[in-house]
CSV table of C-alpha atoms and ligand atoms in Angstrom, one decimal:
chain,number,residue,atom,x,y,z
O,46,UNK,CA,0.7,0.3,-0.1
O,47,UNK,CA,1.1,4.0,-1.4
O,48,UNK,CA,2.8,5.4,2.4
O,49,UNK,CA,1.0,9.4,3.1
O,50,UNK,CA,3.2,11.9,4.8
O,51,UNK,CA,2.1,14.0,7.4
O,52,UNK,CA,3.6,18.3,7.4
O,53,UNK,CA,2.4,19.0,10.7
O,54,UNK,CA,1.8,23.1,11.0
O,55,UNK,CA,0.3,23.0,14.0
O,56,UNK,CA,3.3,25.5,15.6
O,57,UNK,CA,3.7,27.8,11.7
O,58,UNK,CA,-0.2,27.7,10.2
O,59,UNK,CA,-1.9,27.1,13.7
O,60,UNK,CA,0.3,29.3,15.6
O,61,UNK,CA,-0.9,32.2,13.1
O,62,UNK,CA,-4.6,32.3,14.6
O,63,UNK,CA,-6.1,35.0,16.4
O,64,UNK,CA,-4.9,34.5,19.7
O,65,UNK,CA,-2.1,31.8,19.7
O,66,UNK,CA,0.3,32.4,21.5
O,67,UNK,CA,2.2,29.5,22.0
O,68,UNK,CA,6.4,30.1,23.8
O,69,UNK,CA,8.7,27.9,23.4
O,70,UNK,CA,7.9,25.8,26.0
O,71,UNK,CA,5.2,24.9,25.2
O,72,UNK,CA,6.1,24.5,21.6
O,73,UNK,CA,8.3,21.6,22.8
O,74,UNK,CA,6.1,20.0,24.9
O,75,UNK,CA,3.2,20.0,21.7
O,76,UNK,CA,6.4,19.2,19.1
O,77,UNK,CA,7.1,16.4,20.9
O,78,UNK,CA,4.2,15.1,21.4
O,79,UNK,CA,3.8,15.0,17.7
O,80,UNK,CA,6.7,12.7,17.0
O,81,UNK,CA,5.0,10.5,19.3
O,82,UNK,CA,2.7,10.3,17.0
O,83,UNK,CA,4.0,10.0,14.5
O,84,UNK,CA,4.3,13.5,11.6
O,85,UNK,CA,6.6,12.8,8.6
O,86,UNK,CA,7.4,16.6,9.3
O,87,UNK,CA,6.7,19.0,11.9
O,88,UNK,CA,7.3,23.2,10.3
O,89,UNK,CA,8.2,24.6,13.6
O,90,UNK,CA,7.8,28.1,12.6
O,91,UNK,CA,8.9,31.1,11.1
O,92,UNK,CA,12.4,32.3,12.3
O,93,UNK,CA,12.7,35.6,11.0
O,94,UNK,CA,9.7,37.0,12.0
O,95,UNK,CA,10.8,37.3,16.1
O,96,UNK,CA,13.4,36.5,18.1
O,97,UNK,CA,11.0,34.2,20.3
O,98,UNK,CA,10.2,32.1,16.5
O,99,UNK,CA,13.8,31.1,16.5
O,100,UNK,CA,14.4,30.8,19.6
O,101,UNK,CA,11.6,27.8,19.6
O,102,UNK,CA,11.9,27.0,16.5
O,103,UNK,CA,15.8,25.8,17.7
O,104,UNK,CA,14.8,24.6,20.2
O,105,UNK,CA,12.9,22.1,18.7
O,106,UNK,CA,14.9,21.2,16.0
O,107,UNK,CA,17.7,20.9,18.5
O,108,UNK,CA,15.9,18.3,20.9
O,109,UNK,CA,13.1,16.2,18.9
O,110,UNK,CA,15.3,14.3,16.3
O,111,UNK,CA,12.9,11.2,15.3
O,112,UNK,CA,11.6,12.9,12.6
O,113,UNK,CA,11.8,16.3,9.5
O,114,UNK,CA,12.5,19.6,11.1
O,115,UNK,CA,10.3,22.9,8.8
O,116,UNK,CA,11.3,25.8,8.6
O,117,UNK,CA,8.8,28.3,6.4
O,118,UNK,CA,10.8,31.1,4.1
O,119,UNK,CA,9.3,33.5,2.2
O,120,UNK,CA,11.6,34.0,-1.0
O,121,UNK,CA,15.0,36.3,0.5
O,122,UNK,CA,18.6,35.7,1.1
O,123,UNK,CA,17.4,37.1,4.6
O,124,UNK,CA,14.9,34.9,5.4
O,125,UNK,CA,16.4,32.4,3.7
O,126,UNK,CA,20.0,32.7,5.4
O,127,UNK,CA,17.7,32.5,8.9
O,128,UNK,CA,15.4,29.4,8.5
O,129,UNK,CA,18.9,28.3,8.1
O,130,UNK,CA,20.7,29.4,11.2
O,131,UNK,CA,17.3,27.7,12.8
O,132,UNK,CA,16.8,24.6,12.2
O,133,UNK,CA,21.0,23.5,11.0
O,134,UNK,CA,21.2,22.0,13.6
O,135,UNK,CA,18.1,19.2,13.3
O,136,UNK,CA,18.9,16.4,12.7
O,137,UNK,CA,17.4,15.8,9.4
O,138,UNK,CA,16.5,19.9,8.1
O,139,UNK,CA,14.0,20.7,5.3
O,140,UNK,CA,13.4,24.5,4.0
O,141,UNK,CA,10.4,25.6,3.0
O,142,UNK,CA,10.6,28.7,1.0
O,143,UNK,CA,6.8,30.5,-0.5
O,144,UNK,CA,5.9,32.5,-2.7
O,145,UNK,CA,2.7,33.7,-4.8
O,146,UNK,CA,2.3,32.6,-8.1
O,147,UNK,CA,-1.9,33.5,-8.8
O,148,UNK,CA,-1.8,36.8,-10.6
O,149,UNK,CA,-3.5,39.1,-7.9
O,150,UNK,CA,-1.4,38.2,-5.3
O,151,UNK,CA,1.9,39.3,-8.2
O,152,UNK,CA,-0.4,42.1,-9.0
O,153,UNK,CA,-1.2,43.7,-6.0
O,154,UNK,CA,0.9,41.9,-2.9
O,155,UNK,CA,4.4,41.3,-5.1
O,156,UNK,CA,4.0,44.5,-7.6
O,157,UNK,CA,6.3,41.8,-9.4
O,158,UNK,CA,5.5,40.8,-13.4
O,159,UNK,CA,4.5,36.6,-13.7
O,160,UNK,CA,9.1,36.6,-15.5
O,161,UNK,CA,10.2,38.0,-11.8
O,162,UNK,CA,8.4,36.1,-10.2
O,163,UNK,CA,10.0,32.7,-12.2
O,164,UNK,CA,13.2,34.2,-11.9
O,165,UNK,CA,13.4,34.9,-8.0
O,166,UNK,CA,11.2,31.1,-6.8
O,167,UNK,CA,14.5,29.4,-9.1
O,168,UNK,CA,17.0,31.6,-7.0
O,169,UNK,CA,15.0,30.9,-3.9
O,170,UNK,CA,16.0,27.7,-4.0
O,171,UNK,CA,19.2,28.0,-5.5
O,172,UNK,CA,20.3,29.4,-2.8
O,173,UNK,CA,18.6,26.8,-0.4
O,174,UNK,CA,19.7,24.0,-2.4
O,175,UNK,CA,23.5,25.1,-0.8
O,176,UNK,CA,22.3,25.2,2.7
O,177,UNK,CA,20.6,21.8,2.1
O,178,UNK,CA,19.3,18.9,0.1
O,179,UNK,CA,15.4,18.4,1.1
O,180,UNK,CA,13.8,21.5,-0.2
O,181,UNK,CA,10.5,22.5,0.1
O,182,UNK,CA,8.7,25.6,-2.8
O,183,UNK,CA,5.4,26.8,-2.4
O,184,UNK,CA,3.5,28.8,-5.7
O,185,UNK,CA,1.3,30.8,-2.1
O,186,UNK,CA,-2.4,31.0,-3.8
O,187,UNK,CA,-1.5,28.4,-6.4
O,188,UNK,CA,-5.2,26.9,-7.0
O,189,UNK,CA,-6.2,30.9,-8.3
O,190,UNK,CA,-3.1,31.1,-10.8
O,191,UNK,CA,-2.5,29.5,-13.4
O,192,UNK,CA,-1.9,26.7,-15.8
O,193,UNK,CA,0.6,27.2,-17.5
O,194,UNK,CA,2.4,29.4,-15.1
O,195,UNK,CA,2.3,27.4,-12.6
O,196,UNK,CA,4.0,24.0,-14.2
O,197,UNK,CA,6.4,26.5,-15.8
O,198,UNK,CA,7.6,27.9,-11.3
O,199,UNK,CA,7.2,24.5,-10.9
O,200,UNK,CA,9.4,22.9,-13.5
O,201,UNK,CA,12.2,26.0,-13.0
O,202,UNK,CA,11.9,25.3,-9.0
O,203,UNK,CA,13.3,21.7,-9.2
O,204,UNK,CA,15.6,21.9,-11.5
O,205,UNK,CA,17.2,24.3,-8.9
O,206,UNK,CA,16.8,21.2,-6.8
O,207,UNK,CA,13.7,22.0,-5.1
O,208,UNK,CA,12.2,18.5,-3.6
O,209,UNK,CA,9.1,19.2,-1.9
O,210,UNK,CA,6.4,20.6,-4.5
O,211,UNK,CA,3.4,22.6,-2.6
O,212,UNK,CA,0.7,23.1,-4.4
O,213,UNK,CA,-1.9,24.8,-1.6
O,214,UNK,CA,-5.0,26.0,-1.7
O,215,UNK,CA,-4.5,29.2,-0.2
O,216,UNK,CA,-7.5,31.0,0.4
O,217,UNK,CA,-9.1,28.6,0.5
O,218,UNK,CA,-11.2,28.8,-2.7
O,219,UNK,CA,-11.3,25.4,-4.7
O,220,UNK,CA,-13.5,23.0,-4.6
O,221,UNK,CA,-12.8,18.5,-5.0
O,222,UNK,CA,-13.4,18.2,-7.6
O,223,UNK,CA,-12.2,21.1,-9.4
O,224,UNK,CA,-9.1,20.9,-7.2
O,225,UNK,CA,-8.4,17.4,-8.3
O,226,UNK,CA,-8.0,19.0,-11.7
O,227,UNK,CA,-5.5,21.6,-12.0
O,228,UNK,CA,-3.6,19.4,-9.0
O,229,UNK,CA,-3.1,16.7,-12.2
O,230,UNK,CA,-2.9,19.5,-14.6
O,231,UNK,CA,-0.2,21.2,-13.3
O,232,UNK,CA,1.1,17.7,-12.9
O,233,UNK,CA,1.2,16.7,-17.1
O,234,UNK,CA,2.9,20.0,-17.9
O,235,UNK,CA,5.3,20.3,-14.4
O,236,UNK,CA,9.6,18.8,-16.9
O,237,UNK,CA,10.7,16.4,-13.9
O,238,UNK,CA,7.9,16.1,-11.5
O,239,UNK,CA,8.0,12.8,-11.7
O,240,UNK,CA,11.6,13.6,-9.5
O,241,UNK,CA,10.2,15.6,-6.5
O,242,UNK,CA,7.3,15.1,-3.8
O,243,UNK,CA,4.2,17.3,-4.5
O,244,UNK,CA,2.6,18.8,-1.8
O,245,UNK,CA,-1.2,19.9,-0.6
O,246,UNK,CA,-1.7,22.4,1.6
O,247,UNK,CA,-5.5,23.5,2.1
O,248,UNK,CA,-7.5,26.0,4.2
O,249,UNK,CA,-10.7,25.7,5.7
O,250,UNK,CA,-12.2,29.6,4.2
O,251,UNK,CA,-15.4,26.6,2.7
O,252,UNK,CA,-15.4,24.1,5.7
O,253,UNK,CA,-14.2,22.1,2.3
O,254,UNK,CA,-10.1,21.8,3.9
O,255,UNK,CA,-10.3,18.4,4.7
O,256,UNK,CA,-12.2,17.2,1.1
O,257,UNK,CA,-10.5,18.9,-1.1
O,258,UNK,CA,-7.3,17.3,0.8
O,259,UNK,CA,-8.9,13.9,0.5
O,260,UNK,CA,-8.9,14.9,-3.2
O,261,UNK,CA,-5.7,15.6,-4.0
O,262,UNK,CA,-5.0,12.3,-2.4
O,263,UNK,CA,-6.8,10.6,-5.3
O,264,UNK,CA,-5.1,12.4,-7.8
O,265,UNK,CA,-1.8,10.6,-6.4
O,266,UNK,CA,-0.1,13.7,-4.4
O,267,UNK,CA,2.6,12.6,-2.2
O,268,UNK,CA,2.5,14.2,1.4
O,269,UNK,CA,-0.4,16.2,3.3
O,270,UNK,CA,0.0,19.3,5.2
O,271,UNK,CA,-2.5,19.5,8.3
O,272,UNK,CA,-3.1,21.4,11.2
O,273,UNK,CA,-4.2,19.5,15.0
O,274,UNK,CA,-8.1,20.4,15.2
O,275,UNK,CA,-7.5,22.5,12.3
O,276,UNK,CA,-6.2,25.1,13.3
O,277,UNK,CA,-4.7,27.9,11.4
O,278,UNK,CA,-4.8,31.6,9.9
O,279,UNK,CA,-8.9,32.2,9.4
O,280,UNK,CA,-11.0,29.4,9.1
O,281,UNK,CA,-7.6,27.5,9.7
O,282,UNK,CA,-6.0,23.8,7.7
O,283,UNK,CA,-7.7,20.9,7.1
O,284,UNK,CA,-7.4,19.6,10.1
O,285,UNK,CA,-4.8,15.6,10.7
O,286,UNK,CA,-7.2,14.0,12.9
O,287,UNK,CA,-9.6,13.9,10.6
O,288,UNK,CA,-7.5,12.8,7.3
O,289,UNK,CA,-6.0,10.8,9.0
O,290,UNK,CA,-8.8,9.1,10.3
O,291,UNK,CA,-10.5,8.9,6.5
O,292,UNK,CA,-7.6,7.1,5.4
O,293,UNK,CA,-7.4,5.2,8.3
O,294,UNK,CA,-11.4,4.1,8.1
O,295,UNK,CA,-11.4,4.5,4.4
O,296,UNK,CA,-9.0,2.2,3.3
O,297,UNK,CA,-11.0,0.3,1.1
O,298,UNK,CA,-11.2,4.2,-0.6
O,299,UNK,CA,-8.0,5.7,-1.0
O,300,UNK,CA,-5.4,2.6,-0.5
O,301,UNK,CA,-2.9,4.6,1.3
O,302,UNK,CA,-1.1,5.0,5.0
O,303,UNK,CA,0.0,6.5,7.0
O,304,UNK,CA,2.8,6.5,9.6
O,305,UNK,CA,0.4,8.1,12.6
O,306,UNK,CA,0.0,6.2,15.8
O,307,UNK,CA,-3.8,7.3,15.7
O,308,UNK,CA,-4.2,6.5,19.3
O,309,UNK,CA,-1.7,9.4,19.7
O,310,UNK,CA,-4.9,11.1,18.1
O,311,UNK,CA,-7.1,11.9,21.1
O,312,UNK,CA,-4.3,13.2,23.5
O,313,UNK,CA,-2.5,15.2,20.7
O,314,UNK,CA,-5.5,16.9,20.5
O,315,UNK,CA,-6.3,17.8,24.0
O,316,UNK,CA,-2.3,19.2,24.4
O,317,UNK,CA,-2.8,21.2,21.6
O,318,UNK,CA,-7.1,22.4,23.0
O,319,UNK,CA,-5.1,23.7,26.5
O,320,UNK,CA,-2.1,25.4,24.9
O,321,UNK,CA,-3.2,26.7,22.1
O,322,UNK,CA,-6.4,27.7,24.2
O,323,UNK,CA,-8.2,27.0,21.3
O,324,UNK,CA,-11.9,25.2,22.2
O,325,UNK,CA,-12.7,22.1,21.0
O,326,UNK,CA,-16.2,22.4,19.3
O,327,UNK,CA,-18.8,19.4,21.0
O,328,UNK,CA,-19.3,18.6,17.4
O,329,UNK,CA,-16.2,18.5,16.3
O,330,UNK,CA,-15.8,14.9,13.5
O,331,UNK,CA,-13.0,12.3,15.5
O,332,UNK,CA,-11.8,14.3,18.9
O,333,UNK,CA,-15.6,16.8,20.1
O,334,UNK,CA,-16.2,15.6,23.6
O,335,UNK,CA,-20.2,14.8,21.5
O,336,UNK,CA,-18.2,12.5,18.7
O,337,UNK,CA,-19.2,9.0,19.9
O,338,UNK,CA,-21.6,9.9,22.7
O,339,UNK,CA,-24.2,8.4,21.2
O,340,UNK,CA,-27.7,10.2,22.4
O,341,UNK,CA,-31.6,8.9,21.7
O,342,UNK,CA,-32.8,6.0,21.9
O,343,UNK,CA,-33.0,4.5,19.4
O,344,UNK,CA,-28.8,4.5,18.6
O,345,UNK,CA,-28.4,3.5,22.9
O,346,UNK,CA,-29.9,0.5,21.8
O,347,UNK,CA,-28.6,-0.6,18.9
O,348,UNK,CA,-25.6,0.3,20.5
O,349,UNK,CA,-25.9,-2.3,23.0
O,350,UNK,CA,-27.0,-4.8,20.7
O,351,UNK,CA,-23.5,-4.3,17.9
O,352,UNK,CA,-21.8,-0.9,18.7
O,353,UNK,CA,-21.4,-1.7,15.2
O,354,UNK,CA,-24.8,-0.3,14.3
O,355,UNK,CA,-24.1,3.9,14.5
O,356,UNK,CA,-20.4,2.8,15.0
O,357,UNK,CA,-17.6,3.1,12.1
O,358,UNK,CA,-14.3,3.9,14.7
O,359,UNK,CA,-14.1,3.6,18.0
O,360,UNK,CA,-13.1,5.6,20.9
O,361,UNK,CA,-9.8,2.8,21.8
O,362,UNK,CA,-8.7,3.6,17.7
O,363,UNK,CA,-7.7,7.6,18.5
O,364,UNK,CA,-6.6,6.6,22.4
O,365,UNK,CA,-9.8,7.0,24.8
O,366,UNK,CA,-9.8,4.7,27.2
O,367,UNK,CA,-13.2,2.6,28.0
O,368,UNK,CA,-12.4,2.5,31.1
O,369,UNK,CA,-11.0,5.1,33.9
O,370,UNK,CA,-8.9,4.9,37.0
O,371,UNK,CA,-10.5,7.1,38.8
O,372,UNK,CA,-8.7,8.3,40.9
O,373,UNK,CA,-9.1,10.2,44.4
O,374,UNK,CA,-8.6,12.0,48.0
O,375,UNK,CA,-7.6,8.1,48.9
O,376,UNK,CA,-5.6,7.5,46.0
O,377,UNK,CA,-2.0,7.2,47.5
O,378,UNK,CA,1.7,7.9,46.1
O,379,UNK,CA,1.7,4.4,44.0
O,380,UNK,CA,-1.7,4.7,42.3
O,381,UNK,CA,-1.2,8.1,41.4
O,382,UNK,CA,2.5,6.9,40.1
O,383,UNK,CA,0.8,4.0,38.0
O,384,UNK,CA,-1.7,6.0,36.1
O,385,UNK,CA,1.0,8.4,35.2
O,386,UNK,CA,3.3,5.8,34.1
O,387,UNK,CA,0.4,3.7,32.1
O,388,UNK,CA,-0.4,7.1,30.1
O,389,UNK,CA,3.7,7.0,28.7
O,390,UNK,CA,4.4,10.4,31.2
O,391,UNK,CA,8.1,9.4,32.8
O,392,UNK,CA,8.9,11.7,34.9
O,393,UNK,CA,11.5,12.8,37.5
O,394,UNK,CA,11.6,11.8,41.9
O,395,UNK,CA,11.1,15.8,42.6
O,396,UNK,CA,9.0,16.4,39.4
O,397,UNK,CA,6.8,13.0,40.0
O,398,UNK,CA,7.1,14.5,44.3
O,399,UNK,CA,5.4,17.9,43.0
O,400,UNK,CA,3.2,16.9,40.9
O,401,UNK,CA,1.8,14.1,43.5
O,402,UNK,CA,1.6,17.5,46.2
O,403,UNK,CA,-0.6,19.0,43.3
O,404,UNK,CA,-2.9,16.4,43.4
O,405,UNK,CA,-3.3,16.2,47.0
O,406,UNK,CA,-4.5,19.7,46.7
O,407,UNK,CA,-6.2,18.7,44.5
O,408,UNK,CA,-8.2,16.0,45.8
O,409,UNK,CA,-9.9,18.0,48.0
O,410,UNK,CA,-11.2,19.8,46.6
O,411,UNK,CA,-12.7,17.7,43.7
O,412,UNK,CA,-14.1,14.4,44.7
O,413,UNK,CA,-12.9,12.9,41.0
O,414,UNK,CA,-9.3,13.3,39.7
O,415,UNK,CA,-9.8,12.4,35.9
O,416,UNK,CA,-6.7,12.2,33.2
O,417,UNK,CA,-7.1,15.2,31.4
O,418,UNK,CA,-6.7,16.6,35.2
O,419,UNK,CA,-3.6,15.3,35.1
O,420,UNK,CA,-2.5,16.0,32.5
O,421,UNK,CA,-2.6,19.4,33.5
O,422,UNK,CA,-0.9,19.0,36.6
O,423,UNK,CA,1.7,18.1,34.4
O,424,UNK,CA,2.0,20.1,31.6
O,425,UNK,CA,1.8,23.8,34.5
O,426,UNK,CA,4.8,21.5,36.3
O,427,UNK,CA,6.8,22.3,32.7
O,428,UNK,CA,7.0,25.4,34.1
O,429,UNK,CA,10.1,27.1,34.8
O,430,UNK,CA,10.0,28.9,38.8
O,431,UNK,CA,7.9,32.0,38.9
O,432,UNK,CA,10.0,34.9,40.5
O,433,UNK,CA,5.6,36.5,41.0
O,434,UNK,CA,3.6,34.1,43.0
O,435,UNK,CA,0.4,34.5,44.4
O,436,UNK,CA,0.1,34.1,48.0
O,437,UNK,CA,-4.2,35.1,48.3
O,438,UNK,CA,-7.2,37.2,46.7
O,439,UNK,CA,-10.3,37.7,47.9
O,440,UNK,CA,-12.6,39.5,45.7
O,441,UNK,CA,-16.7,40.6,45.9
O,442,UNK,CA,-18.6,40.6,43.8
O,443,UNK,CA,-22.1,40.5,43.0
O,444,UNK,CA,-25.7,41.7,41.4
O,445,UNK,CA,-25.8,45.2,43.1
O,446,UNK,CA,-22.0,45.6,43.9
O,447,UNK,CA,-19.2,47.4,42.1
O,448,UNK,CA,-16.1,44.9,41.8
O,449,UNK,CA,-13.9,44.3,43.9
O,450,UNK,CA,-10.2,43.0,44.3
O,451,UNK,CA,-7.8,42.6,47.0
O,452,UNK,CA,-4.4,40.5,45.8
O,453,UNK,CA,-1.2,39.5,48.3
O,454,UNK,CA,1.8,38.7,45.6
O,455,UNK,CA,5.2,37.7,45.9
O,456,UNK,CA,7.8,38.3,44.7
O,457,UNK,CA,11.8,38.5,46.3
O,458,UNK,CA,10.6,37.6,49.6
O,459,UNK,CA,8.1,40.4,50.3
O,460,UNK,CA,5.0,40.2,50.1
O,461,UNK,CA,3.1,43.3,47.5
O,462,UNK,CA,-0.6,43.7,48.4
O,463,UNK,CA,-3.2,46.8,47.3
O,464,UNK,CA,-6.8,46.3,46.0
O,465,UNK,CA,-8.7,47.9,43.1
O,466,UNK,CA,-12.3,47.4,42.6
O,467,UNK,CA,-12.8,46.1,38.4
O,468,UNK,CA,-15.9,46.0,35.8
O,469,UNK,CA,-16.1,42.7,36.8
O,470,UNK,CA,-13.6,40.0,39.8
O,471,UNK,CA,-11.8,38.9,36.7
O,472,UNK,CA,-11.3,42.3,35.8
O,473,UNK,CA,-10.6,43.7,38.9
O,474,UNK,CA,-8.4,40.6,39.8
O,475,UNK,CA,-6.1,41.9,36.9
O,476,UNK,CA,-6.2,45.3,37.3
O,477,UNK,CA,-5.0,44.5,41.3
O,478,UNK,CA,-2.0,42.6,40.4
O,479,UNK,CA,-1.0,45.5,38.0
O,480,UNK,CA,-1.7,47.8,40.5
O,481,UNK,CA,0.9,46.3,42.8
O,482,UNK,CA,3.3,45.3,40.9
O,483,UNK,CA,3.3,48.5,38.2
O,484,UNK,CA,2.3,46.9,35.8
O,485,UNK,CA,-0.1,47.2,32.9
O,486,UNK,CA,-1.9,44.6,30.7
O,487,UNK,CA,-4.0,45.0,28.1
O,488,UNK,CA,-5.9,41.9,27.9
O,489,UNK,CA,-5.6,40.5,24.4
O,490,UNK,CA,-8.1,37.3,24.6
O,491,UNK,CA,-9.6,35.1,27.1
O,492,UNK,CA,-10.7,32.2,27.5
O,493,UNK,CA,-12.5,29.3,30.1
O,494,UNK,CA,-13.1,26.1,29.3
O,495,UNK,CA,-13.5,23.4,32.1
O,496,UNK,CA,-11.3,19.9,32.4
O,497,UNK,CA,-13.4,17.3,32.2
O,498,UNK,CA,-17.2,17.2,32.6
O,499,UNK,CA,-18.9,17.6,36.1
O,500,UNK,CA,-20.3,20.1,38.8
O,501,UNK,CA,-16.9,19.5,40.7
O,502,UNK,CA,-15.0,20.7,37.6
O,503,UNK,CA,-11.6,22.4,37.1
O,504,UNK,CA,-11.7,25.4,34.5
O,505,UNK,CA,-8.4,26.1,32.5
O,506,UNK,CA,-8.8,29.2,31.5
O,507,UNK,CA,-6.6,30.7,29.1
O,508,UNK,CA,-5.3,34.7,28.5
O,509,UNK,CA,-3.6,36.7,26.4
O,510,UNK,CA,-1.6,40.4,27.7
O,511,UNK,CA,-0.5,42.2,26.1
O,512,UNK,CA,2.4,44.4,27.8
O,513,UNK,CA,4.0,47.6,25.6
O,514,UNK,CA,4.0,46.5,22.3
O,515,UNK,CA,5.1,42.0,23.4
O,516,UNK,CA,2.1,39.7,23.4
O,517,UNK,CA,2.1,37.3,26.3
O,518,UNK,CA,-0.1,33.6,27.2
O,519,UNK,CA,-0.9,32.6,30.2
O,520,UNK,CA,-3.0,29.7,32.3
O,521,UNK,CA,-3.8,28.7,35.0
O,522,UNK,CA,-6.0,26.4,36.4
O,523,UNK,CA,-8.3,25.6,39.5
O,524,UNK,CA,-11.4,24.3,40.8
O,525,UNK,CA,-12.2,28.5,41.7
O,526,UNK,CA,-12.4,30.2,37.9
O,527,UNK,CA,-11.6,33.9,39.6
O,528,UNK,CA,-8.5,32.1,40.7
O,529,UNK,CA,-7.6,30.3,37.8
O,530,UNK,CA,-7.5,33.6,35.8
O,531,UNK,CA,-5.5,35.1,38.3
O,532,UNK,CA,-3.4,32.2,37.3
O,533,UNK,CA,-3.5,32.3,34.0
O,534,UNK,CA,-2.9,36.0,34.0
O,535,UNK,CA,0.2,35.6,36.2
O,536,UNK,CA,2.0,33.4,34.3
O,537,UNK,CA,1.6,36.2,31.7
O,538,UNK,CA,3.3,39.1,33.6
O,539,UNK,CA,6.4,36.2,34.8
O,540,UNK,CA,6.9,35.5,30.8
O,541,UNK,CA,6.8,39.0,30.3
O,542,UNK,CA,9.4,39.7,33.6
O,543,UNK,CA,12.0,36.9,32.8
O,544,UNK,CA,11.4,38.3,29.5
O,545,UNK,CA,12.4,41.4,30.6
O,546,UNK,CA,9.5,43.1,28.7
O,547,UNK,CA,7.9,44.8,32.7
O,548,UNK,CA,9.3,46.2,35.4
O,549,UNK,CA,8.4,45.9,38.8
O,550,UNK,CA,8.3,48.7,41.3
O,551,UNK,CA,7.5,47.5,44.3
O,552,UNK,CA,6.4,50.0,46.9
O,553,UNK,CA,4.0,48.4,48.9
O,554,UNK,CA,5.8,45.9,50.6
O,555,UNK,CA,4.1,44.7,54.2
G,1770,LIG,ZN1,-1.9,28.4,5.2
């Protein structure tokens, strides 16, 4: 059976989703999980876009060595040098350079003639090829480009040394039948096409990203670009889990397979959702909360008689365990350790002790500690030591009350405290933190989700905060949502402080 390669761009295109800001620890954590998931190529970022992105890509290239790590670069020398600097430490690096080829993009965005674009594309690939053997060239907005021109550009870059040609539907405009015919025409007219891999990258503006990618499989492409949970620019990219499970479940139709370990899908999806703050809609295919829930009596009756009546996949195919071992306040060190090991979370001794003490605190506040709760405890422990910590908080709000918050923080061996009011309890608490520290954060994005259901579920808050010109993300988890919000905000403050983006004015020491 033919094997198709999965090129994951969660950390590049996905990270460009509005409201998403991952730090380099979080990116590395996702990259490690993508390696476990079995993706073939991991696009780690766009190094020229910021020093933070550069560092993030470099760290991934250095530490994740079982797959190919790609970095994006526009078709110019500066971008290509920078991308190469970031990934050259990797095991099998790939430079991914791109240039628009559609009449609209060439005329309005690039303001270049087709001849100039052809020349620039060839030069870029030639330059990248001097650095590394594996060079991918993307024709941005390919699906709205003219077939003959595109074939000419592709023939040129193949001669210059490109190893992968990407034919993206950048704006999500294509339909499956049309896209398949277009790909066929371009491939037929490109000289040397048999020497390279062909890739597609589809956006979901019309909800057709997965359908278009599957149509491309029928044409014989070699690589599919996608993101976990389908996150990405605007309506996002083709969802990795949907593509993989469609190919897996309907092998009879597509006759290809992938190297994806499908039982890692649920875990990867949850990790990306948690760290990115992009909540998964309940009815999302494959990984939504309801994807395997059968509500109606007729369906439940059928399921009890035989699962195959209404179920085309099993939850266990994507790594959802049927039986959940319940952990609670009476669970001991051994049970918790065993559960973490079963989940593939091998912690060092001191890290385990920290997680276990957090577990005890949580188990006092919550009847059942679920798998998702355990993951959230472990995630939080991967953070570096915070300089500014929460000592206490007190918030009051009500129907006819002005919300007021008092916050005590520990910094530099001292307790700093102050109080203020706000538009709501969360706003008041954030303002109180800013007042204590003398900082001025602007909240750009706030999301709250429950970790597993139930009335005593933990709330997880993800925030993106702007300090001056810099955006930074933070996450907090607690059974109290105001406390979760405060912890999330404080994490953002700590990260901004670590990077020297804010200074703390100590004035209210007590
Ligand atoms: Zn894209």
